[in-house]
Short mmCIF file of C-alpha atoms in Angstrom, two decimals:
data_model
loop_
_atom_site.label_atom_id
_atom_site.label_comp_id
_atom_site.label_asym_id
_atom_site.label_seq_id
_atom_site.Cartn_x
_atom_site.Cartn_y
_atom_site.Cartn_z
CA SER A 1434 6.27 34.07 -8.29
CA LYS A 1435 2.74 32.60 -7.53
CA GLU A 1436 3.90 29.05 -7.77
CA LYS A 1437 6.75 29.55 -5.43
CA LEU A 1438 4.50 31.36 -2.76
CA ILE A 1439 2.01 28.34 -3.08
CA GLU A 1440 4.85 25.90 -2.72
CA ILE A 1441 5.98 27.79 0.53
CA VAL A 1442 2.40 27.59 1.84
CA ILE A 1443 2.08 23.87 1.16
CA GLU A 1444 5.44 23.14 2.82
CA GLU A 1445 4.78 25.35 5.95
CA ILE A 1446 1.47 23.54 6.24
CA LEU A 1447 2.85 20.10 5.79
CA GLN A 1448 5.83 20.89 8.33
CA ASP A 1449 3.20 22.33 11.01
CA ILE A 1450 1.31 18.85 10.66
CA LYS A 1451 4.49 16.86 10.89
CA LYS A 1452 5.79 18.81 13.83
CA HIS A 1453 2.74 18.12 15.87
CA ILE A 1454 2.54 14.50 14.95
CA THR A 1455 6.23 14.15 15.86
CA MET A 1456 5.58 15.99 19.35
CA GLU A 1457 2.80 13.57 19.92
CA MET A 1458 4.88 10.47 19.17
CA ASN A 1459 7.65 11.60 21.42
CA ASN A 1460 5.23 12.64 24.22
CA VAL A 1461 3.37 9.08 24.10
CA LEU A 1462 5.96 6.79 22.79
CA ASN A 1463 5.33 3.72 25.00
CA LYS A 1464 2.81 5.47 27.41
CA VAL A 1465 -0.39 4.93 25.54
CA SER A 1466 -1.85 2.40 23.23
CA MET A 1467 -1.59 2.52 19.46
CA GLU A 1468 -5.34 3.30 19.29
CA ASP A 1469 -5.04 6.26 21.87
CA PHE A 1470 -2.04 7.59 19.66
CA LEU A 1471 -3.88 7.08 16.53
CA GLU A 1472 -6.99 8.89 17.99
CA GLN A 1473 -4.81 11.84 19.05
CA VAL A 1474 -3.28 12.18 15.66
CA VAL A 1475 -6.55 11.85 13.84
CA SER A 1476 -8.15 14.36 16.10
CA TYR A 1477 -5.30 16.79 15.47
CA VAL A 1478 -5.03 16.35 11.74
CA TYR A 1479 -8.77 16.50 11.26
CA ASN A 1480 -9.30 19.49 13.25
CA PHE A 1481 -6.34 21.19 11.59
CA ALA A 1482 -7.94 20.33 8.01
CA LEU A 1483 -11.34 21.78 9.15
CA ASP A 1484 -9.80 24.75 10.56
CA ASN A 1485 -7.79 25.33 7.25
CA ALA A 1486 -10.26 23.90 4.78
CA GLY A 1487 -10.19 26.73 2.35
CA ILE A 1488 -6.54 26.75 1.90
CA LEU A 1489 -6.30 22.90 1.71
CA SER A 1490 -9.01 22.64 -0.72
CA TYR A 1491 -7.17 25.01 -2.79
CA LEU A 1492 -4.00 23.35 -2.42
CA PHE A 1493 -4.85 19.78 -2.83
CA LEU A 1494 -8.05 19.76 -4.89
CA THR A 1495 -7.24 22.67 -7.35
CA ARG A 1496 -6.27 21.07 -10.91
CA GLU A 1497 -3.44 23.37 -11.27
CA GLN A 1498 -2.02 22.77 -7.75
CA GLN A 1499 -2.57 19.01 -7.35
CA ILE A 1500 0.76 17.83 -8.94
CA ALA A 1501 2.97 20.12 -7.01
CA SER A 1502 0.85 19.63 -3.67
CA THR A 1503 1.02 15.88 -4.01
CA ASN A 1504 4.57 15.69 -4.73
CA GLN A 1505 5.19 18.02 -1.48
CA LEU A 1506 2.81 15.65 0.41
CA LEU A 1507 4.93 12.71 -0.69
CA ASP A 1508 8.32 14.21 0.05
CA THR A 1509 7.07 15.29 3.46
CA PHE A 1510 5.62 12.00 4.59
CA PHE A 1511 7.49 9.30 2.49
CA SER A 1512 11.08 10.54 2.27
CA ASP A 1513 13.93 9.08 4.50
CA SER A 1514 13.62 11.79 7.29
CA GLU A 1515 13.68 11.86 10.95
CA PHE A 1516 10.10 11.78 11.00
CA THR A 1517 9.56 8.59 9.04
CA LYS A 1518 12.43 7.05 11.13
CA LEU A 1519 10.43 7.85 14.36
CA VAL A 1520 7.30 6.58 12.72
CA TYR A 1521 8.97 3.27 11.70
CA SER A 1522 10.76 2.98 14.98
CA ASN A 1523 7.44 3.33 16.89
CA MET A 1524 5.58 1.08 14.60
CA LYS A 1525 8.39 -1.55 15.09
CA ASN A 1526 8.19 -1.47 18.67
CA LYS A 1527 4.27 -1.80 18.66
CA SER A 1528 4.18 -4.55 16.18
CA GLN A 1529 7.13 -6.63 17.04
CA SER A 1530 8.16 -6.40 13.43
CA ASN A 1531 11.72 -6.00 11.80
CA ASN A 1532 10.57 -6.50 8.18
CA PRO A 1533 11.10 -3.12 6.46
CA LYS A 1534 8.33 -4.00 3.72
CA GLU A 1535 5.85 -5.00 6.36
CA LEU A 1536 6.38 -1.61 8.30
CA MET A 1537 6.09 0.36 4.98
CA ALA A 1538 2.82 -1.41 4.12
CA LYS A 1539 1.49 -0.50 7.42
CA TYR A 1540 2.60 2.94 7.34
CA VAL A 1541 1.06 3.44 3.86
CA MET A 1542 -2.35 1.93 5.20
CA ILE A 1543 -2.44 4.05 8.08
CA PHE A 1544 -1.40 7.17 6.15
CA SER A 1545 -3.90 6.43 3.44
CA SER A 1546 -6.59 5.52 5.88
CA LEU A 1547 -6.17 8.77 7.78
CA ALA A 1548 -6.02 10.92 4.57
CA ILE A 1549 -9.17 9.70 2.76
CA PRO A 1550 -11.82 10.88 5.39
CA LEU A 1551 -10.11 14.37 5.26
CA PHE A 1552 -10.24 14.51 1.35
CA ILE A 1553 -13.90 13.26 1.64
CA GLN A 1554 -14.75 15.90 4.17
CA LEU A 1555 -12.84 18.76 2.14
CA ILE A 1556 -14.54 17.64 -1.27
CA GLN A 1557 -17.99 17.91 0.67
CA MET A 1558 -17.45 21.39 2.01
CA ASP A 1559 -18.59 22.81 -1.51
CA SER A 1560 -21.59 20.21 -1.75
CA PRO A 1561 -23.91 19.82 1.05
CA LYS A 1562 -25.81 17.12 -1.08
CA ASN A 1563 -25.06 13.45 -0.07
CA ARG A 1564 -22.75 14.32 2.89
CA ILE A 1565 -20.84 11.62 4.66
CA GLU A 1566 -19.91 12.61 8.25
CA THR A 1567 -16.44 11.18 8.90
CA PHE A 1568 -14.60 11.87 11.98
CA ARG A 1569 -17.22 14.47 13.30
CA ASP A 1570 -19.34 11.51 14.49
CA PRO A 1571 -17.42 10.27 17.64
CA GLU A 1572 -18.97 6.72 17.27
CA PHE A 1573 -17.77 6.48 13.45
CA LYS A 1574 -14.41 7.54 14.54
CA GLN A 1575 -14.14 4.89 17.30
CA PHE A 1576 -15.55 2.20 14.82
CA TYR A 1577 -13.08 3.55 12.11
CA LEU A 1578 -9.81 3.61 14.29
CA LYS A 1579 -10.64 -0.11 15.58
CA GLN A 1580 -11.10 -1.27 12.05
CA LEU A 1581 -7.88 0.58 11.06
CA LEU A 1582 -5.88 -1.12 13.92
CA THR A 1583 -7.38 -4.56 13.02
CA LEU A 1584 -6.05 -4.13 9.35
CA VAL A 1585 -2.55 -3.15 10.64
CA GLU A 1586 -2.04 -5.51 13.14
#
């Protein structure tokens, strides 16, 4: 069915993103600062989103697909999986915190703080009026990451 095909596409996109982020975490674990790591992840996710803007807009911004896409997004990045265990382990080491609620709060802040600029960019692709340049501007990107790290530290 059309719905099943769309579900498969969403799952493949989310798994590709998760796979790359996991690889980056494994490659840089304890080798680079949290800021450098976040910059690498943000750059990858942002470039991926721009390269796949049409399909992502359809999947996440089309009313008929929003509920299914959102559910898959939550299942992919907020379920108890090897990916989230790796993220929490890395955050635990970097923040010196053992409090699971504090780690979850930091994870949600980071996740939402990375997702919002992507959605802004995707929404604006159809509307050139009142454009907000997010991570295309290197200076903005640096300020944004510094502020994000300040919030989660």
